[in-house]
Short mmCIF file of C-alpha atoms in Angstrom, two decimals:
data_model
loop_
_atom_site.label_atom_id
_atom_site.label_comp_id
_atom_site.label_asym_id
_atom_site.label_seq_id
_atom_site.Cartn_x
_atom_site.Cartn_y
_atom_site.Cartn_z
CA MET A 1 55.60 236.60 168.27
CA SER A 2 54.25 239.03 165.69
CA LEU A 3 53.14 242.60 166.35
CA THR A 4 49.65 241.57 165.23
CA THR A 5 49.56 238.95 167.95
CA ILE A 6 50.53 241.57 170.54
CA LEU A 7 47.73 243.85 169.35
CA ASN A 8 45.23 240.98 169.36
CA LYS A 9 46.13 240.08 172.93
CA GLY A 10 45.55 243.67 173.96
CA VAL A 11 42.17 243.61 172.23
CA THR A 12 41.16 240.41 174.03
CA GLY A 13 42.17 242.08 177.30
CA LEU A 14 40.01 245.11 176.52
CA THR A 15 37.10 242.87 175.51
CA ALA A 16 37.40 240.73 178.64
CA GLN A 17 37.62 243.71 180.98
CA SER A 18 34.69 245.38 179.18
CA ALA A 19 32.66 242.27 179.92
CA ALA A 20 33.75 242.45 183.55
CA LEU A 21 32.77 246.12 183.76
CA ASN A 22 29.40 245.28 182.20
CA THR A 23 28.80 242.58 184.83
CA ILE A 24 29.84 244.94 187.64
CA SER A 25 27.52 247.68 186.41
CA ASP A 26 24.60 245.24 186.26
CA ASN A 27 25.33 244.09 189.80
CA ILE A 28 25.55 247.60 191.23
CA ALA A 29 22.40 248.69 189.39
CA ASN A 30 20.51 245.77 190.97
CA SER A 31 21.97 246.03 194.44
CA THR A 32 18.48 246.81 195.83
CA THR A 33 16.48 244.53 193.51
CA THR A 34 14.42 241.93 195.39
CA GLY A 35 15.69 238.40 194.80
CA TYR A 36 18.46 239.50 192.39
CA LYS A 37 21.42 237.15 192.00
CA ALA A 38 24.75 238.75 191.17
CA SER A 39 27.13 237.46 188.52
CA GLU A 40 30.90 237.44 188.55
CA THR A 41 33.32 237.43 185.65
CA GLU A 42 35.68 234.49 185.34
CA PHE A 43 38.76 234.78 183.10
CA SER A 44 40.48 231.96 181.25
CA ALA A 45 43.58 231.97 179.07
CA LEU A 46 43.44 231.54 175.31
CA VAL A 47 46.22 229.48 173.81
CA ALA A 48 47.18 229.22 170.15
CA LYS A 49 48.46 225.79 169.21
CA GLY A 50 50.62 225.33 166.18
CA ALA A 51 54.27 224.86 165.45
CA SER A 52 54.98 226.56 168.76
CA PHE A 53 52.97 226.86 171.98
CA ASP A 54 51.87 230.48 172.41
CA GLY A 55 49.33 232.39 174.47
CA ALA A 56 46.55 234.08 172.52
CA GLY A 57 45.05 236.37 175.14
CA VAL A 58 42.11 236.02 177.50
CA ARG A 59 38.40 235.29 177.43
CA ALA A 60 35.73 236.27 179.95
CA ASP A 61 32.62 234.35 181.03
CA ALA A 62 29.94 235.44 183.48
CA ARG A 63 29.04 233.06 186.30
CA LEU A 64 25.67 233.41 188.07
CA LEU A 65 26.02 233.39 191.87
CA ALA A 66 22.66 231.69 192.33
CA ASP A 67 23.94 229.63 195.24
CA LYS A 68 24.63 232.72 197.35
CA SER A 69 21.69 234.05 199.39
CA GLY A 70 20.75 237.68 199.87
CA THR A 71 19.71 239.37 203.09
CA ILE A 72 16.23 238.42 204.34
CA SER A 73 14.09 241.21 205.72
CA GLN A 74 10.61 241.13 207.23
CA THR A 75 7.70 242.85 205.48
CA GLY A 76 4.72 241.64 207.47
CA VAL A 77 2.84 240.88 204.23
CA THR A 78 1.34 237.41 204.61
CA THR A 79 1.79 236.52 200.93
CA ASN A 80 5.49 237.48 200.88
CA ALA A 81 8.08 234.74 201.39
CA ALA A 82 11.83 234.24 201.26
CA ILE A 83 13.56 230.92 200.61
CA VAL A 84 16.20 230.03 203.17
CA GLY A 85 18.45 227.81 201.08
CA ARG A 86 19.13 227.19 197.40
CA GLY A 87 15.65 226.55 195.96
CA PHE A 88 13.44 228.69 193.73
CA PHE A 89 9.80 229.60 193.23
CA ALA A 90 8.09 228.42 190.03
CA VAL A 91 6.67 231.44 188.19
CA THR A 92 5.31 232.56 184.84
CA THR A 93 4.38 235.80 183.14
CA VAL A 94 0.68 236.47 182.60
CA ASP A 95 -1.21 238.14 179.79
CA PRO A 96 -2.30 241.54 181.17
CA ALA A 97 -5.55 241.33 179.21
CA THR A 98 -6.63 237.79 180.07
CA GLY A 99 -4.60 236.89 183.15
CA LYS A 100 -3.51 233.62 181.54
CA ALA A 101 0.00 232.20 181.79
CA THR A 102 2.23 233.12 178.85
CA SER A 103 5.86 232.19 179.58
CA VAL A 104 5.63 228.55 180.63
CA ASN A 105 7.31 226.51 177.92
CA THR A 106 4.87 225.07 175.42
CA SER A 107 6.87 221.85 175.16
CA ALA A 108 5.66 218.65 176.75
CA SER A 109 7.82 219.32 179.81
CA ASN A 110 6.03 222.60 180.65
CA VAL A 111 9.12 223.84 182.50
CA PRO A 112 8.34 227.05 184.41
CA GLU A 113 10.58 230.04 184.98
CA LEU A 114 12.33 230.26 188.35
CA THR A 115 12.79 233.19 190.72
CA ARG A 116 13.88 234.11 194.23
CA ALA A 117 11.82 237.32 194.27
CA GLY A 118 9.08 236.42 196.76
CA ASP A 119 7.35 239.80 197.14
CA PHE A 120 4.04 238.32 195.99
CA GLN A 121 0.80 240.25 196.22
CA GLN A 122 -2.62 239.82 194.66
CA ASP A 123 -3.29 241.34 191.23
CA ARG A 124 -6.65 242.14 189.63
CA PHE A 125 -7.03 238.56 188.42
CA GLY A 126 -6.49 237.14 191.91
CA HIS A 127 -3.01 235.83 191.06
CA LEU A 128 -0.05 236.23 193.42
CA VAL A 129 2.38 238.36 191.41
CA ASN A 130 5.79 239.68 192.48
CA GLY A 131 7.20 243.13 191.81
CA SER A 132 8.71 241.94 188.52
CA GLY A 133 5.33 240.83 187.20
CA ARG A 134 5.94 237.09 187.59
CA ALA A 135 2.94 235.08 188.84
CA LEU A 136 3.47 232.33 191.41
CA MET A 137 2.69 228.74 190.41
CA GLY A 138 1.81 225.77 192.58
CA PHE A 139 -0.07 222.51 192.82
CA ALA A 140 -3.80 222.49 193.56
CA VAL A 141 -4.49 220.78 196.90
CA ASP A 142 -6.62 217.64 196.68
CA PRO A 143 -9.20 217.84 199.53
CA THR A 144 -9.06 214.06 199.86
CA ASN A 145 -5.26 214.12 200.33
CA PRO A 146 -4.41 217.66 201.45
CA ASN A 147 -0.88 216.85 202.62
CA ALA A 148 0.26 215.16 199.41
CA SER A 149 3.95 215.85 198.80
CA ALA A 150 5.02 218.11 195.92
CA SER A 151 7.77 215.58 195.19
CA THR A 152 5.18 213.28 193.63
CA ARG A 153 4.02 215.90 191.11
CA THR A 154 5.31 216.99 187.70
CA ALA A 155 5.70 220.35 185.97
CA ALA A 156 2.60 219.59 183.92
CA ASP A 157 0.56 219.73 187.17
CA LEU A 158 1.57 223.31 187.96
CA GLN A 159 -1.20 225.92 188.00
CA LEU A 160 -1.36 229.66 188.51
CA VAL A 161 -1.94 230.33 192.20
CA SER A 162 -5.26 232.18 192.20
CA LEU A 163 -7.02 233.62 195.24
CA ASP A 164 -10.33 233.83 193.37
CA LYS A 165 -11.00 230.25 194.44
CA ALA A 166 -10.55 231.22 198.09
CA GLN A 167 -12.71 234.33 197.78
CA SER A 168 -15.64 232.38 196.34
CA TYR A 169 -15.11 229.24 198.40
CA PHE A 170 -17.78 227.73 200.63
CA ALA A 171 -18.35 224.32 202.21
CA ALA A 172 -21.71 222.89 203.23
CA THR A 173 -21.97 221.51 206.74
CA SER A 174 -21.34 217.79 207.10
CA GLN A 175 -20.48 217.59 210.82
CA ILE A 176 -22.17 219.26 213.79
CA SER A 177 -20.82 219.25 217.33
CA PHE A 178 -23.56 219.72 219.91
CA ASN A 179 -23.07 219.70 223.67
CA ALA A 180 -25.63 220.65 226.30
CA THR A 181 -26.90 219.69 229.74
CA LEU A 182 -30.42 218.29 229.70
CA PRO A 183 -32.58 218.96 232.79
CA SER A 184 -33.06 215.78 234.83
CA GLY A 185 -36.12 217.38 236.41
CA MET A 186 -38.10 216.98 233.21
CA ALA A 187 -41.08 214.66 233.49
CA VAL A 188 -41.17 211.53 231.38
CA GLY A 189 -43.21 212.06 228.21
CA GLN A 190 -44.66 209.84 225.54
CA THR A 191 -45.67 212.28 222.82
CA PRO A 192 -43.42 215.28 222.09
CA SER A 193 -44.73 218.78 222.62
CA ALA A 194 -43.34 222.23 223.26
CA ASP A 195 -43.85 221.73 227.01
CA ASN A 196 -42.14 218.35 227.54
CA THR A 197 -39.11 218.89 225.27
CA VAL A 198 -36.04 221.09 225.35
CA GLY A 199 -33.62 221.93 222.58
CA ALA A 200 -31.78 224.52 220.54
CA SER A 201 -31.45 225.93 217.02
CA ILE A 202 -28.07 225.13 215.47
CA PRO A 203 -26.64 227.26 212.63
CA VAL A 204 -25.41 225.33 209.58
CA VAL A 205 -24.33 226.05 205.98
CA ASP A 206 -26.48 224.79 203.13
CA LYS A 207 -25.41 223.49 199.71
CA THR A 208 -25.39 227.01 198.23
CA GLY A 209 -23.04 228.38 200.88
CA ALA A 210 -25.80 230.30 202.65
CA ALA A 211 -26.48 230.17 206.38
CA GLY A 212 -29.36 227.88 207.41
CA SER A 213 -30.32 226.17 210.65
CA VAL A 214 -31.42 222.90 212.22
CA ASP A 215 -33.69 222.68 215.30
CA LEU A 216 -33.09 219.80 217.69
CA ARG A 217 -35.45 218.85 220.54
CA PHE A 218 -35.05 216.24 223.28
CA MET A 219 -37.81 214.49 225.25
CA LYS A 220 -37.21 212.37 228.35
CA THR A 221 -38.84 209.01 227.69
CA ALA A 222 -37.62 206.89 230.63
CA SER A 223 -36.10 207.17 234.11
CA ASN A 224 -34.07 204.09 235.01
CA ALA A 225 -33.95 202.49 238.45
CA ASP A 226 -30.20 203.06 238.63
CA GLY A 227 -30.67 206.81 238.25
CA GLY A 228 -29.99 206.93 234.54
CA SER A 229 -32.36 208.19 231.88
CA VAL A 230 -33.31 207.80 228.23
CA TRP A 231 -34.15 210.67 225.90
CA THR A 232 -35.53 210.71 222.36
CA ALA A 233 -33.99 213.22 219.96
CA TYR A 234 -36.04 214.95 217.23
CA ARG A 235 -35.37 217.14 214.24
CA ALA A 236 -38.07 219.70 214.94
CA GLY A 237 -37.39 221.86 211.90
CA ALA A 238 -34.79 223.07 209.43
CA THR A 239 -34.28 226.22 207.40
CA ASN A 240 -32.55 226.70 204.05
CA GLY A 241 -30.12 229.54 203.50
CA ASP A 242 -32.82 231.59 201.76
CA GLY A 243 -35.05 231.40 204.83
CA THR A 244 -37.50 228.82 203.47
CA ALA A 245 -38.37 225.66 205.35
CA ALA A 246 -36.26 222.58 204.58
CA GLY A 247 -38.24 219.34 204.83
CA GLY A 248 -41.66 218.84 206.37
CA ALA A 249 -40.81 219.37 210.05
CA SER A 250 -41.94 222.57 211.76
CA VAL A 251 -41.05 223.71 215.28
CA SER A 252 -44.63 224.86 215.77
CA ASP A 253 -46.05 221.43 214.85
CA PRO A 254 -44.68 218.66 217.09
CA THR A 255 -46.55 216.05 215.07
CA SER A 256 -44.20 216.78 212.15
CA TRP A 257 -41.02 216.27 214.12
CA GLN A 258 -38.68 213.54 212.88
CA SER A 259 -37.37 211.09 215.47
CA LEU A 260 -33.58 210.65 215.34
CA GLY A 261 -33.38 207.84 217.90
CA THR A 262 -32.66 207.67 221.61
CA VAL A 263 -29.80 208.90 223.76
CA SER A 264 -29.03 207.25 227.11
CA PHE A 265 -27.36 208.73 230.20
CA ALA A 266 -25.85 207.14 233.30
CA ALA A 267 -26.68 208.16 236.86
CA ASP A 268 -23.66 210.48 236.89
CA GLY A 269 -25.10 212.37 233.91
CA THR A 270 -22.63 211.11 231.30
CA LEU A 271 -23.53 209.48 228.01
CA SER A 272 -24.01 205.71 228.24
CA GLY A 273 -24.82 202.81 225.94
CA GLY A 274 -21.61 202.84 223.92
CA ALA A 275 -17.95 201.91 224.21
CA SER A 276 -15.78 204.30 226.17
CA GLY A 277 -13.68 206.45 223.85
CA THR A 278 -16.26 206.44 221.06
CA ASP A 279 -18.74 209.20 220.32
CA ALA A 280 -22.50 209.24 220.39
CA THR A 281 -23.94 210.53 217.12
CA LEU A 282 -27.24 211.35 215.44
CA ALA A 283 -27.78 211.13 211.68
CA LEU A 284 -29.63 213.90 209.83
CA GLY A 285 -30.78 213.07 206.32
CA ALA A 286 -30.61 215.62 203.51
CA VAL A 287 -33.64 217.93 203.29
CA GLY A 288 -34.14 220.93 201.02
CA ASP A 289 -30.79 222.65 200.41
CA LEU A 290 -29.32 221.08 203.55
CA PRO A 291 -26.99 218.10 203.00
CA ALA A 292 -26.88 214.97 205.12
CA MET A 293 -25.16 215.75 208.42
CA THR A 294 -23.86 213.92 211.47
CA VAL A 295 -24.44 215.38 214.92
CA ASN A 296 -21.65 214.50 217.37
CA LEU A 297 -22.85 214.57 220.98
CA GLY A 298 -19.47 213.78 222.51
CA GLY A 299 -17.83 210.70 224.00
CA TYR A 300 -19.52 207.97 226.02
CA GLY A 301 -18.58 208.42 229.66
CA ALA A 302 -16.92 211.78 229.01
CA THR A 303 -17.27 214.44 231.68
CA GLY A 304 -16.45 217.42 229.47
CA ASP A 305 -17.31 218.54 225.94
CA ALA A 306 -20.14 216.03 225.75
CA MET A 307 -23.90 215.85 226.10
CA SER A 308 -24.98 215.28 229.71
CA THR A 309 -27.88 215.47 232.15
CA SER A 310 -27.95 217.55 235.31
CA VAL A 311 -27.26 215.70 238.57
CA GLY A 312 -27.37 216.42 242.30
CA SER A 313 -28.67 219.80 243.36
CA ALA A 314 -28.73 220.87 239.71
CA ALA A 315 -31.19 218.10 238.80
CA VAL A 316 -34.17 220.44 238.98
CA GLY A 317 -35.95 222.67 236.54
CA THR A 318 -36.91 222.17 232.93
CA THR A 319 -34.38 224.33 231.09
CA ILE A 320 -31.56 223.16 228.85
CA SER A 321 -28.20 224.71 229.78
CA ASN A 322 -24.52 224.87 228.78
CA VAL A 323 -25.42 224.77 225.11
CA ALA A 324 -22.39 224.70 222.80
CA ALA A 325 -22.82 224.11 219.07
CA SER A 326 -20.46 224.33 216.11
CA ASN A 327 -20.24 222.95 212.59
CA ASP A 328 -17.62 222.44 209.92
CA GLY A 329 -19.41 224.48 207.25
CA ILE A 330 -17.89 227.60 205.71
CA PRO A 331 -20.36 230.22 204.45
CA SER A 332 -19.77 231.89 201.10
CA GLY A 333 -18.08 235.29 201.36
CA SER A 334 -16.59 234.64 204.80
CA LEU A 335 -12.93 234.78 203.77
CA GLN A 336 -10.89 236.82 206.24
CA SER A 337 -7.33 236.45 204.95
CA VAL A 338 -5.01 234.47 202.71
CA ASP A 339 -1.58 233.45 203.96
CA LEU A 340 1.43 231.65 202.56
CA THR A 341 2.52 229.17 205.24
CA SER A 342 6.02 227.99 206.09
CA GLU A 343 5.15 224.62 204.49
CA GLY A 344 4.30 226.37 201.22
CA PHE A 345 0.52 226.11 201.49
CA VAL A 346 -1.68 228.96 200.23
CA ARG A 347 -4.18 228.95 203.09
CA GLY A 348 -7.46 230.79 203.42
CA THR A 349 -8.77 231.71 206.87
CA PHE A 350 -12.52 232.11 207.22
CA ASP A 351 -14.95 233.34 209.87
CA GLY A 352 -14.55 231.43 213.10
CA GLY A 353 -10.91 230.63 212.39
CA LYS A 354 -11.67 227.80 209.94
CA THR A 355 -8.95 227.22 207.35
CA ARG A 356 -8.62 225.58 203.96
CA ASP A 357 -5.50 224.98 201.87
CA PHE A 358 -5.94 225.67 198.15
CA PHE A 359 -2.42 225.36 196.67
CA ARG A 360 0.94 223.95 197.67
CA VAL A 361 3.91 225.97 196.42
CA PRO A 362 6.87 223.67 195.69
CA ASP A 363 10.54 224.18 196.45
CA VAL A 364 12.09 223.95 192.98
CA THR A 365 15.74 222.94 192.67
CA VAL A 366 18.19 222.26 189.83
CA VAL A 367 21.50 220.43 189.89
CA ASN A 368 23.62 223.41 188.83
CA ALA A 369 21.96 226.75 189.53
CA THR A 370 24.99 228.74 188.34
CA ASP A 371 24.18 227.74 184.76
CA LEU A 372 20.59 228.97 184.77
CA GLU A 373 19.84 231.51 182.03
CA ALA A 374 18.91 234.93 183.41
CA GLN A 375 15.76 236.62 182.10
CA SER A 376 14.40 240.13 182.52
CA GLY A 377 12.32 240.44 185.66
CA THR A 378 14.68 238.61 188.05
CA ALA A 379 13.71 235.24 186.59
CA TYR A 380 15.72 232.33 185.24
CA GLN A 381 15.21 229.58 182.71
CA VAL A 382 16.49 226.04 182.92
CA THR A 383 19.30 225.10 180.54
CA THR A 384 20.96 221.86 179.55
CA GLU A 385 23.95 222.79 181.73
CA SER A 386 21.79 223.60 184.78
CA GLY A 387 20.00 220.26 184.68
CA GLY A 388 16.29 219.62 185.05
CA ILE A 389 14.02 220.73 187.88
CA THR A 390 13.05 218.75 190.97
CA PHE A 391 10.10 219.48 193.26
CA ARG A 392 10.33 219.20 197.02
CA ASP A 393 8.28 220.41 199.99
CA PHE A 394 9.15 223.44 202.06
CA GLY A 395 9.59 222.68 205.73
CA THR A 396 10.67 219.47 207.42
CA GLY A 397 10.24 215.84 206.45
CA GLN A 398 11.71 213.23 204.16
CA ALA A 399 10.70 215.01 200.95
CA SER A 400 11.47 218.48 202.26
CA GLY A 401 14.04 220.95 201.01
CA GLU A 402 14.55 224.53 202.06
CA ALA A 403 12.78 226.48 204.78
CA LEU A 404 10.33 229.22 203.82
CA ALA A 405 10.39 232.47 205.79
CA VAL A 406 6.89 233.90 205.42
CA GLY A 407 6.17 237.62 205.76
CA SER A 408 9.68 238.29 204.47
CA VAL A 409 11.57 238.90 201.24
CA GLU A 410 15.10 238.15 200.12
CA GLY A 411 17.11 241.14 198.93
CA SER A 412 19.88 241.22 196.34
CA ASN A 413 23.01 239.22 197.11
CA VAL A 414 25.20 242.00 195.67
CA SER A 415 27.95 243.36 197.93
CA VAL A 416 28.39 246.95 196.77
CA GLU A 417 31.72 247.23 198.57
CA GLY A 418 33.00 244.12 196.84
CA GLN A 419 31.78 245.37 193.47
CA PHE A 420 33.69 248.65 193.84
CA THR A 421 36.84 246.71 194.68
CA THR A 422 36.36 244.56 191.59
CA LEU A 423 35.60 247.70 189.57
CA ILE A 424 38.96 249.23 190.47
CA THR A 425 40.77 246.02 189.51
CA ALA A 426 38.92 245.79 186.19
CA GLN A 427 39.57 249.46 185.42
CA ARG A 428 43.31 249.04 185.97
CA ALA A 429 43.38 245.88 183.86
CA TYR A 430 41.50 247.69 181.11
CA SER A 431 43.99 250.56 181.18
CA ALA A 432 46.88 248.08 181.07
CA SER A 433 45.35 246.32 178.07
CA SER A 434 44.95 249.63 176.27
CA LYS A 435 48.61 250.33 177.02
CA ILE A 436 49.53 247.07 175.28
CA ILE A 437 47.68 248.24 172.18
CA SER A 438 49.25 251.70 172.23
CA THR A 439 52.71 250.18 172.71
CA GLY A 440 52.12 247.72 169.90
CA ASP A 441 50.99 250.57 167.71
CA GLU A 442 54.18 252.50 168.47
CA MET A 443 56.26 249.46 167.60
CA THR A 444 54.36 249.09 164.36
CA GLN A 445 54.97 252.73 163.49
CA THR A 446 58.70 252.23 164.20
CA VAL A 447 58.85 249.28 161.85
CA LEU A 448 56.99 251.18 159.15
CA GLY A 449 59.40 254.06 159.60
CA MET A 450 62.36 251.77 159.10
CA LEU A 451 60.85 250.54 155.85
CA ASN A 452 60.47 254.08 154.62
#
């Protein structure tokens, strides 16, 4: 073994331990960084092969501890989330001037960056952005198939999760639920008027997202021998969201009222004339800014949450009672909150507790997370060694992966105590390597002195 070889081995030791100290310093510096994944230094022997088998020193490689979770802590912020397991969020950087995605690969695969930092909050563009400036990505929810699995989608389908859609969202009414008790004491009528009909004004949402209304009136047209009765329903008027009349019917002009058909009741006051377990409905055609709507009166034979007539001692008077009306419309500007659910849905909650899902955030996994390439901002890029990405659903089910703890964030997985222990070991190894060099230098000087 030559003196040069001895010196080279000492240099490789210094280089390897310098790399270890660099990794340790990065870990300690990020011990409080949200979603940070520590690295550890792995050493391997270098061997020179020739006429004789001889060691050539050591090399150091950093290994990402992406499969080790950090501590999860609650924040109470409804758009924060922590992954319980080994998955990642799909993210991208955004242009601060335009709010458009900038870091998603421009190749055909459109592979996003990955992160565990789930401290997402809304930015000025409406995107959900974490503390490192990475914007969350997800799949737009199809209203016709809102529970579609993320496992059926591709990276090309990913979009920036934007809350602007939720803030401007509205839905016109298509379904009305109307329950009331009609007064059996009403006299039988033939031509509707204000005196021989009863009814109510029902709030709805028009096609522009504004609040309108529909007026329904009911006239008793027959009393059956068995104690039942028949009533004719009318649309007596309708109002657009801007306050103008919708259609030709007017509450003040019974001759303009539109007949919607008849509704029958049994002697016990329940709806009759249809199969038990089905619902009695009225159809409202589109007028003005109001769309076509279906009025659900409740189930045939049902004794609760259904249209009925008064019976017994209550079968007197001419006043409608127990009126309960609701509709599935969502007025514009009625957003109350946006939450990230445990299934990964970005869900808006509107006035009256109505909800709509706008995006589904996927659980992104790779085969070998330890070979992801770290980026600034606690993000990672896929490499050949890490393998490609796979999308799964958060929660439970056949296509599901990890759980999602909402209102929480995952901290760094760095153990400061462990890092200091490793630091001491690396420092001693560094000093020992420097001693090899100084000893080799002394030996070299001795040889040179002998030559002189």
